[in-house]
Coordinates of C-alpha atoms in Angstrom, one line a residue:
Chain A
M1 CA 5.3 2.6 -26.7
E2 CA 4.1 5.6 -24.6
D3 CA 6.6 8.5 -23.7
L4 CA 7.5 9.0 -20.3
I5 CA 9.5 12.1 -19.1
I6 CA 11.6 11.3 -15.7
V7 CA 13.0 14.5 -14.3
K8 CA 15.3 14.8 -11.3
I9 CA 15.6 18.0 -9.2
G10 CA 17.6 19.2 -6.3
G11 CA 19.5 22.0 -4.9
N12 CA 18.7 25.6 -5.2
V13 CA 15.1 24.7 -7.1
I14 CA 14.2 22.9 -3.7
D15 CA 15.6 25.4 -1.5
E16 CA 13.9 28.6 -3.0
E17 CA 10.3 28.4 -2.9
D18 CA 9.7 30.9 -5.9
K19 CA 11.9 28.6 -8.1
L20 CA 10.2 25.5 -6.9
S21 CA 6.7 27.2 -7.7
S22 CA 7.7 28.2 -11.2
F23 CA 9.4 24.8 -11.8
L24 CA 6.3 22.9 -10.8
H25 CA 4.1 24.9 -13.2
L26 CA 6.7 24.3 -16.2
F27 CA 6.9 20.7 -15.2
G28 CA 3.2 20.0 -14.8
A29 CA 2.4 21.3 -18.0
L30 CA 4.6 18.9 -20.0
P31 CA 2.9 16.7 -22.3
G32 CA 2.4 13.0 -21.3
K33 CA 3.1 10.9 -18.4
K34 CA 5.8 12.0 -15.9
I35 CA 7.6 11.1 -12.7
L36 CA 9.6 13.7 -10.6
V37 CA 12.5 12.5 -8.4
H38 CA 13.7 15.1 -5.9
G39 CA 16.9 15.4 -3.7
G40 CA 17.1 17.0 -0.2
G41 CA 18.3 20.6 -0.8
K42 CA 19.9 22.4 2.2
L43 CA 17.0 22.1 4.6
A44 CA 18.2 18.6 6.0
T45 CA 21.8 20.0 6.7
S46 CA 20.3 23.3 8.4
L47 CA 17.9 21.1 10.7
A48 CA 20.8 18.9 11.6
G49 CA 22.7 22.0 12.5
R50 CA 19.8 23.2 14.7
L51 CA 19.7 20.0 16.5
G52 CA 23.5 19.8 16.9
I53 CA 24.0 16.9 14.9
Q54 CA 27.1 16.5 13.2
Q55 CA 27.1 15.9 9.3
Q56 CA 30.1 13.8 7.7
L57 CA 30.6 13.5 4.0
I58 CA 32.9 11.1 2.4
E59 CA 33.5 11.4 -1.5
G60 CA 30.2 13.7 -1.5
R61 CA 28.2 11.3 0.0
R62 CA 26.6 11.9 3.3
I63 CA 27.4 9.5 6.1
T64 CA 24.0 8.5 7.4
D65 CA 24.1 7.7 11.1
A66 CA 20.8 7.0 13.1
E67 CA 19.7 10.5 14.0
T68 CA 20.8 11.5 10.3
L69 CA 18.6 9.1 8.9
K70 CA 15.5 10.3 11.0
I71 CA 16.4 13.8 9.7
V72 CA 16.5 12.9 6.0
T73 CA 13.5 10.8 6.2
M74 CA 11.5 13.8 7.8
V75 CA 12.7 16.4 5.5
Y76 CA 13.0 14.5 2.1
A77 CA 10.1 12.1 2.6
G78 CA 8.0 14.3 4.9
Y79 CA 8.5 18.2 4.3
I80 CA 9.6 18.3 0.8
N81 CA 7.8 15.6 -0.7
K82 CA 4.5 16.8 0.5
R83 CA 5.1 20.4 -0.2
I84 CA 5.8 19.5 -3.6
V85 CA 2.5 17.2 -3.8
A86 CA 0.3 19.7 -2.4
E87 CA 1.5 22.4 -4.9
L88 CA 1.0 20.1 -8.0
Q89 CA -2.3 19.2 -6.7
S90 CA -3.2 22.8 -6.2
L91 CA -2.2 23.2 -9.9
G92 CA -4.5 20.5 -10.9
F93 CA -1.8 17.7 -11.5
D94 CA -2.9 14.4 -9.6
A95 CA 0.5 14.0 -7.7
L96 CA 1.2 10.9 -5.6
G97 CA 4.1 11.4 -3.2
L98 CA 6.2 8.3 -2.7
C99 CA 9.5 7.1 -1.0
G100 CA 10.9 3.8 -2.2
A101 CA 9.1 1.9 0.6
D102 CA 5.7 2.9 -0.5
A103 CA 4.1 0.1 -2.8
K104 CA 7.6 -1.3 -2.7
I105 CA 8.5 1.1 -5.6
I106 CA 12.2 0.4 -4.8
S107 CA 14.1 -2.3 -3.2
A108 CA 17.3 -1.6 -1.4
H109 CA 20.0 -2.9 0.9
K110 CA 22.5 -1.3 3.1
R111 CA 25.6 -0.3 1.4
I112 CA 28.5 -2.8 1.8
H113 CA 31.9 -1.2 1.4
P114 CA 35.2 -2.8 2.1
S115 CA 36.6 0.5 4.0
I116 CA 34.0 3.0 4.5
D117 CA 30.9 2.4 6.8
Y118 CA 28.1 4.6 5.0
G119 CA 25.8 4.2 7.7
F120 CA 22.2 3.8 6.9
V121 CA 22.9 4.3 3.1
G122 CA 20.7 2.3 0.3
D123 CA 22.1 0.7 -2.6
V124 CA 19.2 0.1 -5.3
D125 CA 18.4 -3.6 -6.0
G126 CA 15.4 -3.0 -8.0
V127 CA 12.5 -0.9 -9.2
N128 CA 8.7 -2.1 -9.2
S129 CA 7.9 -1.0 -12.6
Q130 CA 4.8 -2.7 -12.7
R131 CA 3.5 -0.6 -9.8
L132 CA 4.6 2.7 -11.3
S133 CA 3.1 1.8 -14.6
E134 CA -0.3 1.2 -12.8
F135 CA -0.1 4.5 -11.0
L136 CA 0.7 6.3 -14.3
Q137 CA -2.1 4.6 -15.9
A138 CA -4.3 5.6 -13.3
G139 CA -3.4 9.1 -14.2
L140 CA -1.3 9.7 -11.3
L141 CA 2.0 11.7 -11.2
P142 CA 4.6 10.0 -8.8
V143 CA 6.8 12.5 -7.0
I144 CA 9.6 10.3 -5.3
A145 CA 11.8 11.2 -2.3
P146 CA 15.3 9.4 -2.2
I147 CA 14.4 7.1 0.9
S148 CA 14.3 3.5 0.4
S149 CA 14.1 0.5 2.6
D150 CA 15.6 -3.1 2.9
K151 CA 13.8 -6.5 3.3
E152 CA 14.0 -6.1 7.1
G153 CA 12.1 -2.7 7.1
Q154 CA 15.2 -0.7 7.6
L155 CA 14.9 2.9 6.1
L156 CA 17.9 3.8 4.0
N157 CA 19.0 7.2 2.5
T158 CA 19.4 6.8 -1.2
N159 CA 21.2 9.0 -3.9
A160 CA 18.4 10.7 -6.0
D161 CA 20.6 10.7 -9.1
T162 CA 20.8 6.9 -8.8
I163 CA 17.0 6.5 -8.1
A164 CA 16.1 8.4 -11.0
Q165 CA 18.4 6.5 -13.3
E166 CA 17.2 3.2 -12.0
I167 CA 13.6 4.1 -12.3
A168 CA 14.5 5.4 -16.0
K169 CA 16.1 2.0 -16.8
A170 CA 13.3 -0.1 -15.1
M171 CA 10.7 1.8 -17.0
S172 CA 12.3 1.6 -20.6
P173 CA 11.1 -1.7 -21.8
S174 CA 7.4 -0.5 -21.5
H175 CA 8.0 3.2 -22.1
A176 CA 10.0 5.7 -24.3
V177 CA 11.8 7.3 -21.4
Q178 CA 13.7 10.7 -21.5
L179 CA 15.6 11.3 -18.2
V180 CA 16.4 14.7 -17.3
Y181 CA 18.8 15.7 -14.8
T182 CA 18.4 19.2 -13.6
F183 CA 20.9 21.2 -11.4
E184 CA 22.1 24.7 -10.8
K185 CA 24.1 25.1 -14.3
S186 CA 22.6 25.4 -17.7
G187 CA 24.3 22.2 -18.8
V188 CA 27.9 20.4 -19.0
L189 CA 30.1 23.3 -19.0
L190 CA 33.8 23.5 -20.7
D191 CA 34.2 26.4 -17.8
A192 CA 32.1 25.7 -14.8
S193 CA 32.3 29.4 -14.0
D194 CA 30.9 30.4 -17.4
D195 CA 27.4 29.3 -18.4
S196 CA 28.0 30.3 -22.1
T197 CA 30.6 27.2 -22.5
I198 CA 27.8 24.5 -22.6
I199 CA 28.4 21.4 -24.5
P200 CA 25.4 20.8 -26.4
S201 CA 26.1 17.1 -26.6
I202 CA 28.3 14.5 -25.5
S203 CA 29.2 11.2 -27.0
P204 CA 31.2 8.2 -25.0
S205 CA 34.4 9.1 -27.2
Q206 CA 34.0 13.1 -26.7
Y207 CA 33.4 12.1 -22.8
Q208 CA 36.7 10.0 -22.9
K209 CA 38.5 13.0 -24.5
L210 CA 37.2 15.7 -22.1
K211 CA 38.0 13.5 -19.2
A212 CA 41.6 13.1 -20.5
E213 CA 41.9 16.8 -20.8
Q214 CA 40.4 17.3 -17.4
K215 CA 37.9 19.5 -18.7
I216 CA 34.8 18.0 -17.1
F217 CA 34.3 19.2 -13.4
A218 CA 34.7 16.3 -11.1
G219 CA 31.3 16.8 -9.7
M220 CA 29.6 16.1 -13.2
I221 CA 31.2 12.7 -13.5
P222 CA 29.1 10.5 -11.5
K223 CA 26.2 12.3 -13.2
I224 CA 27.4 11.6 -16.8
D225 CA 28.6 8.0 -15.8
N226 CA 24.9 7.4 -14.6
A227 CA 23.5 9.1 -18.0
F228 CA 25.6 6.6 -20.0
A229 CA 24.6 3.7 -17.7
A230 CA 20.9 4.8 -18.5
L231 CA 21.4 5.0 -22.1
Q232 CA 22.9 1.7 -22.3
H233 CA 19.8 0.1 -20.6
G234 CA 17.4 1.3 -23.0
V235 CA 16.6 5.0 -21.9
K236 CA 15.9 7.0 -25.1
K237 CA 17.4 10.2 -24.2
V238 CA 19.1 11.7 -21.3
L239 CA 19.5 15.3 -20.8
I240 CA 21.3 17.5 -18.4
G241 CA 20.6 21.2 -17.6
K242 CA 18.5 23.8 -15.6
A243 CA 15.2 22.9 -14.2
E244 CA 14.0 26.4 -15.0
K245 CA 14.4 25.6 -18.7
I246 CA 12.7 22.3 -18.5
A247 CA 10.6 22.8 -21.7
A248 CA 13.7 24.2 -23.8
L249 CA 15.8 21.1 -22.5
L250 CA 13.3 18.6 -23.8
S251 CA 13.2 20.6 -27.1
G252 CA 16.8 20.6 -27.4
E253 CA 17.2 24.4 -27.3
S254 CA 19.1 24.2 -23.8
G255 CA 21.3 21.9 -21.9
T256 CA 23.4 19.0 -22.8
E257 CA 22.4 15.8 -24.5
I258 CA 24.4 12.7 -23.4
L259 CA 24.5 10.5 -26.6
A260 CA 24.7 6.7 -26.6
E261 CA 27.0 6.9 -29.6
A262 CA 28.7 9.8 -31.6
P263 CA 26.6 11.0 -34.4
K264 CA 26.8 9.8 -37.7
A265 CA 28.6 12.3 -40.0
Chain B
M1 CA -20.2 -5.5 0.0
E2 CA -16.5 -6.1 1.0
D3 CA -15.5 -5.9 4.4
L4 CA -13.1 -3.0 5.4
I5 CA -11.4 -2.4 8.8
I6 CA -10.1 1.2 9.4
V7 CA -7.7 1.6 12.3
K8 CA -6.6 4.5 14.1
I9 CA -3.4 4.4 16.3
G10 CA -1.8 7.0 18.3
G11 CA -0.1 7.8 21.4
N12 CA 2.2 5.2 23.1
V13 CA 1.8 2.6 20.2
I14 CA 3.7 5.4 17.9
D15 CA 6.1 6.2 20.5
E16 CA 7.3 2.8 21.7
E17 CA 9.1 0.8 18.9
D18 CA 8.4 -2.5 20.5
K19 CA 4.6 -1.8 20.8
L20 CA 4.5 -0.4 17.4
S21 CA 5.9 -3.4 15.6
S22 CA 3.9 -6.2 17.7
F23 CA 0.7 -4.1 16.5
L24 CA 1.8 -4.1 13.1
H25 CA 2.3 -7.8 13.0
L26 CA -1.4 -7.9 14.5
F27 CA -2.8 -5.4 12.4
G28 CA -1.2 -7.0 9.1
A29 CA -2.5 -10.4 10.0
L30 CA -6.2 -9.4 10.0
P31 CA -8.3 -10.8 7.4
G32 CA -9.4 -8.7 4.2
K33 CA -9.1 -5.1 3.3
K34 CA -7.7 -2.7 5.6
I35 CA -6.6 1.1 6.2
L36 CA -4.4 2.4 9.1
V37 CA -4.5 6.0 10.2
H38 CA -1.8 7.1 12.4
G39 CA -1.5 10.2 14.8
G40 CA 1.7 11.8 15.8
G41 CA 2.9 10.7 19.3
K42 CA 5.3 12.6 21.3
L43 CA 8.1 12.9 18.6
A44 CA 6.8 16.1 17.3
T45 CA 6.5 17.8 20.7
S46 CA 10.1 16.8 21.5
L47 CA 11.6 17.8 18.1
A48 CA 9.7 21.2 18.5
G49 CA 11.5 21.3 22.0
R50 CA 14.7 20.8 21.0
L51 CA 14.3 23.3 18.2
G52 CA 13.1 25.7 20.9
I53 CA 9.8 26.1 19.2
Q54 CA 7.0 26.8 21.6
Q55 CA 3.8 24.6 21.5
Q56 CA 0.6 26.1 22.0
L57 CA -2.7 24.0 22.7
I58 CA -6.5 25.2 22.9
E59 CA -9.0 22.8 23.9
G60 CA -6.7 19.9 23.5
R61 CA -5.7 21.0 19.8
R62 CA -2.3 22.0 19.1
I63 CA -2.2 25.5 17.4
T64 CA -0.2 25.2 14.3
D65 CA 2.0 28.2 13.3
A66 CA 4.2 27.9 10.2
E67 CA 7.2 26.4 12.2
T68 CA 4.9 23.6 13.8
L69 CA 3.3 22.8 10.6
K70 CA 6.8 21.9 9.3
I71 CA 7.6 19.8 12.2
V72 CA 4.3 17.9 12.1
T73 CA 4.7 17.4 8.3
M74 CA 8.2 16.1 8.7
V75 CA 7.5 13.9 11.6
Y76 CA 3.8 12.5 10.9
A77 CA 4.2 12.4 7.0
G78 CA 7.8 11.7 6.9
Y79 CA 9.3 9.8 9.9
I80 CA 6.6 8.1 11.5
N81 CA 4.5 7.3 8.0
K82 CA 7.5 5.6 6.4
R83 CA 8.6 3.6 9.3
I84 CA 5.3 2.1 9.5
V85 CA 5.3 1.6 5.8
A86 CA 8.7 0.0 5.5
E87 CA 8.0 -2.3 8.6
L88 CA 4.7 -3.3 6.9
Q89 CA 6.5 -4.0 4.0
S90 CA 9.2 -5.8 5.6
L91 CA 6.1 -8.1 7.1
G92 CA 4.9 -8.9 3.6
F93 CA 2.0 -6.4 3.6
D94 CA 2.0 -3.9 0.6
A95 CA 1.7 -0.5 2.4
L96 CA 1.5 2.7 0.8
G97 CA 2.0 5.8 2.8
L98 CA -0.4 8.9 2.1
C99 CA -0.9 11.9 3.4
G100 CA -4.1 14.0 2.6
A101 CA -2.6 15.7 -0.3
D102 CA -1.5 12.4 -2.2
A103 CA -3.8 11.5 -4.9
K104 CA -5.8 14.3 -3.4
I105 CA -7.2 11.6 -1.0
I106 CA -8.5 14.2 1.6
S107 CA -9.7 17.9 0.5
A108 CA -9.4 20.2 3.5
H109 CA -9.8 24.0 4.3
K110 CA -8.1 26.0 6.8
R111 CA -10.2 25.8 9.9
I112 CA -12.3 29.0 10.1
H113 CA -13.1 29.9 14.0
P114 CA -14.8 33.3 15.3
S115 CA -12.5 33.7 18.3
I116 CA -9.5 31.1 18.0
D117 CA -6.8 31.1 15.4
Y118 CA -5.9 27.7 14.9
G119 CA -3.3 28.4 12.3
F120 CA -2.5 26.0 9.9
V121 CA -5.2 23.5 10.9
G122 CA -7.4 21.7 8.6
D123 CA -11.0 20.8 8.5
V124 CA -12.1 18.1 6.2
D125 CA -14.1 18.8 3.2
G126 CA -14.3 15.4 1.6
V127 CA -12.6 12.1 0.9
N128 CA -11.5 10.7 -2.4
S129 CA -13.1 7.3 -1.8
Q130 CA -12.8 6.1 -5.3
R131 CA -9.1 6.6 -5.4
L132 CA -8.9 4.7 -2.0
S133 CA -10.9 2.0 -3.3
E134 CA -8.7 1.6 -6.3
F135 CA -5.6 1.4 -3.9
L136 CA -7.3 -1.3 -2.2
Q137 CA -8.4 -3.3 -5.1
A138 CA -4.7 -3.1 -6.2
G139 CA -3.7 -5.0 -3.0
L140 CA -2.3 -2.0 -1.3
L141 CA -2.7 -1.3 2.4
P142 CA -3.0 2.7 2.7
V143 CA -1.3 4.2 5.6
I144 CA -2.6 7.5 6.3
A145 CA -0.6 10.6 8.1
P146 CA -2.8 13.4 9.6
I147 CA -1.7 16.0 7.0
S148 CA -4.1 17.4 4.4
S149 CA -3.9 20.4 2.1
D150 CA -6.4 23.0 0.7
K151 CA -7.1 24.0 -2.8
E152 CA -4.0 26.5 -2.8
G153 CA -1.7 23.7 -2.1
Q154 CA -1.4 24.8 1.7
L155 CA -0.3 21.9 3.8
L156 CA -2.8 21.7 6.9
N157 CA -2.5 19.8 10.3
T158 CA -5.5 17.6 10.6
N159 CA -6.8 15.6 13.6
A160 CA -6.3 11.9 12.8
D161 CA -9.5 10.8 14.6
T162 CA -11.6 13.0 12.2
I163 CA -9.5 11.7 9.2
A164 CA -10.4 8.1 10.3
Q165 CA -14.0 8.8 10.8
E166 CA -14.3 10.8 7.5
I167 CA -12.7 8.1 5.7
A168 CA -14.9 5.4 7.3
K169 CA -18.0 7.3 6.2
A170 CA -16.8 7.9 2.9
M171 CA -16.0 4.2 2.3
S172 CA -19.2 3.0 3.7
P173 CA -21.4 3.2 0.5
S174 CA -19.1 0.7 -1.1
H175 CA -17.7 -1.4 2.1
A176 CA -19.0 -2.9 5.2
V177 CA -16.7 -0.5 7.2
Q178 CA -15.5 -1.4 10.9
L179 CA -13.8 1.7 12.4
V180 CA -11.5 1.0 15.2
Y181 CA -10.2 3.8 17.5
T182 CA -7.3 2.4 19.6
F183 CA -5.6 4.3 22.6
E184 CA -3.9 3.7 25.7
K185 CA -6.8 2.3 27.6
S186 CA -8.7 -1.0 27.2
G187 CA -12.0 0.6 26.3
V188 CA -14.4 3.2 27.5
L189 CA -14.0 3.2 31.5
L190 CA -16.1 3.8 34.3
D191 CA -13.3 4.6 36.2
A192 CA -10.4 6.0 34.1
S193 CA -7.8 4.6 36.5
D194 CA -9.2 1.3 36.7
D195 CA -8.8 -0.9 33.5
S196 CA -11.4 -3.5 34.6
T197 CA -14.4 -0.9 34.7
I198 CA -14.8 -1.1 31.0
I199 CA -18.2 -0.4 29.4
P200 CA -18.4 -3.3 27.0
S201 CA -21.1 -1.4 24.9
I202 CA -22.7 2.1 24.6
S203 CA -26.0 3.0 23.0
P204 CA -27.0 6.6 22.4
S205 CA -29.2 6.6 25.6
Q206 CA -26.7 5.1 27.7
Y207 CA -24.1 7.8 26.4
Q208 CA -26.6 10.6 27.5
K209 CA -27.1 9.0 31.0
L210 CA -23.1 8.5 31.4
K211 CA -22.7 12.0 30.3
A212 CA -25.3 13.4 32.6
E213 CA -23.8 11.5 35.4
Q214 CA -20.3 12.8 34.6
K215 CA -19.1 9.3 34.1
I216 CA -17.4 9.7 30.8
F217 CA -13.6 11.0 31.0
A218 CA -13.5 14.4 29.2
G219 CA -10.8 13.4 26.6
M220 CA -13.3 10.5 25.4
I221 CA -16.3 12.7 24.6
P222 CA -14.7 13.8 21.2
K223 CA -14.0 10.1 20.4
I224 CA -17.5 8.9 21.2
D225 CA -19.1 12.0 19.4
N226 CA -17.0 10.9 16.4
A227 CA -18.1 7.5 16.7
F228 CA -21.6 8.0 16.7
A229 CA -21.6 10.4 13.8
A230 CA -19.7 7.7 11.9
L231 CA -22.5 5.2 12.6
Q232 CA -25.1 7.8 11.7
H233 CA -23.5 7.8 8.3
G234 CA -23.4 4.3 7.2
V235 CA -20.5 2.7 9.2
K236 CA -21.2 -0.7 10.3
K237 CA -19.4 -0.9 13.5
V238 CA -17.2 1.3 15.6
L239 CA -15.0 -0.2 18.4
I240 CA -12.6 1.5 20.9
G241 CA -9.9 -0.2 22.9
K242 CA -6.2 -1.3 23.0
A243 CA -4.0 -1.4 19.9
E244 CA -2.2 -4.3 21.4
K245 CA -5.6 -6.1 21.4
I246 CA -6.7 -5.4 18.1
A247 CA -8.0 -9.2 17.2
A248 CA -9.6 -9.3 20.4
L249 CA -11.5 -6.0 19.9
L250 CA -12.8 -7.1 16.4
S251 CA -14.1 -10.2 17.7
G252 CA -15.8 -8.5 20.7
E253 CA -13.9 -10.2 23.4
S254 CA -12.2 -6.6 24.3
G255 CA -12.9 -3.0 24.3
T256 CA -16.1 -0.8 23.9
E257 CA -18.7 -1.1 20.9
I258 CA -20.4 1.9 20.1
L259 CA -23.9 1.3 19.2
A260 CA -26.2 2.9 16.7
E261 CA -29.2 2.2 18.9
A262 CA -30.0 0.5 22.3
P263 CA -29.9 -3.6 21.6
K264 CA -33.3 -4.9 21.5
A265 CA -34.2 -6.7 24.7

């Protein structure tokens, strides 16, 4: 089975031009087949602010009204996606920018929730792993923006972590997938303010214990839950750490590895 | 040689949701392989206005400063491109949205001009016809936004008519290409205010005569020059007319056909 590295980037790596550039150098140089999934950074929020559009967040999720959907589609699938693609191309990597609607890579539906109306937010129904495999086989490097669409052609704002996870799961029957979630911190930390308190690996039983002791920062919980779900669906390895240390992350010298089961003694 | 229809849309077909929808129905239903190239419509200008960014035009071309480049990338390659792709997908056509940077479809350089600094405006160096052919062969329908990039990874605002022409030329050695420029009018008109004065066909000698008599509306001249250039480089047929009449255009019942040479008597 061929190796496939799927990396999700977000936050300050996207916002800071220098950081993005040096990450793309490192990412492009990783061996073998790769897919990059990116989030949005601060640009969508600042653009909405300049246009006087109020942003609402419920449980950390953006409520996406029609105006906000326009903005995130423009920023994520337009500006950020094409900037990354153009830079990867200039480095000699044959990037192909996609949102979920392109080549029907991701099928989604508008989120149905008993009490909260999330607006134009998508939940993923499926991933077109065959098309993604064809693109990889053709030497292309897919760069995926977190916008999808439903059967009626409605664009939908879709969580980038979830997209990365769903793609990782869908590609696992045909590839040995390593899924890497990158963010501001060096990994999962015991003390969110101290980068030296990194937990090198977390098994399900350790995770339950850490959660019970309230030692896991609330914002990390969806990411780690996502990671376990990926492992349960055939993803070979899930890593969490800094984008700037992508090579060290993959070699196990940095970051946190989420383990499907406790290591044997 | 396989047939290929390349259609360029712009203006009010993009701005008016209903018109775009009915065009996409008609376009998708055309037989055989197809590529859609779209322009920008009024959304980029109105967004720039809302953000207080001044727009400059020289000879009908937008001067693209850094802020304007961000806006056109967001609007053309983001919102408009993905809206078209999502709608085509909902109609059962496997659309793939691309800007020139994606899969290196279009190579360009920043325009060099002795007196005018156009800013981040791209002139086309080449078209990756092999990659476009692969996408078509794979059953995909490329939808192309008028943003390209240079070797340094700089995104560049690029004229959509030119992109359509360059793609048509590049695909002609391997396909029997029909290039269709659509716009607000029913074709090339003798009287721009009277849609019934349509000229059904224009040969090079007729064109010279009409130009000498100042019977060609100035705005049409670059389009018709583009059309003759395409025919000289192997494009089989160039048609100009209304997007809403795309089927009638292709069957010769509407619009203006640009002829490589005068029809034999």
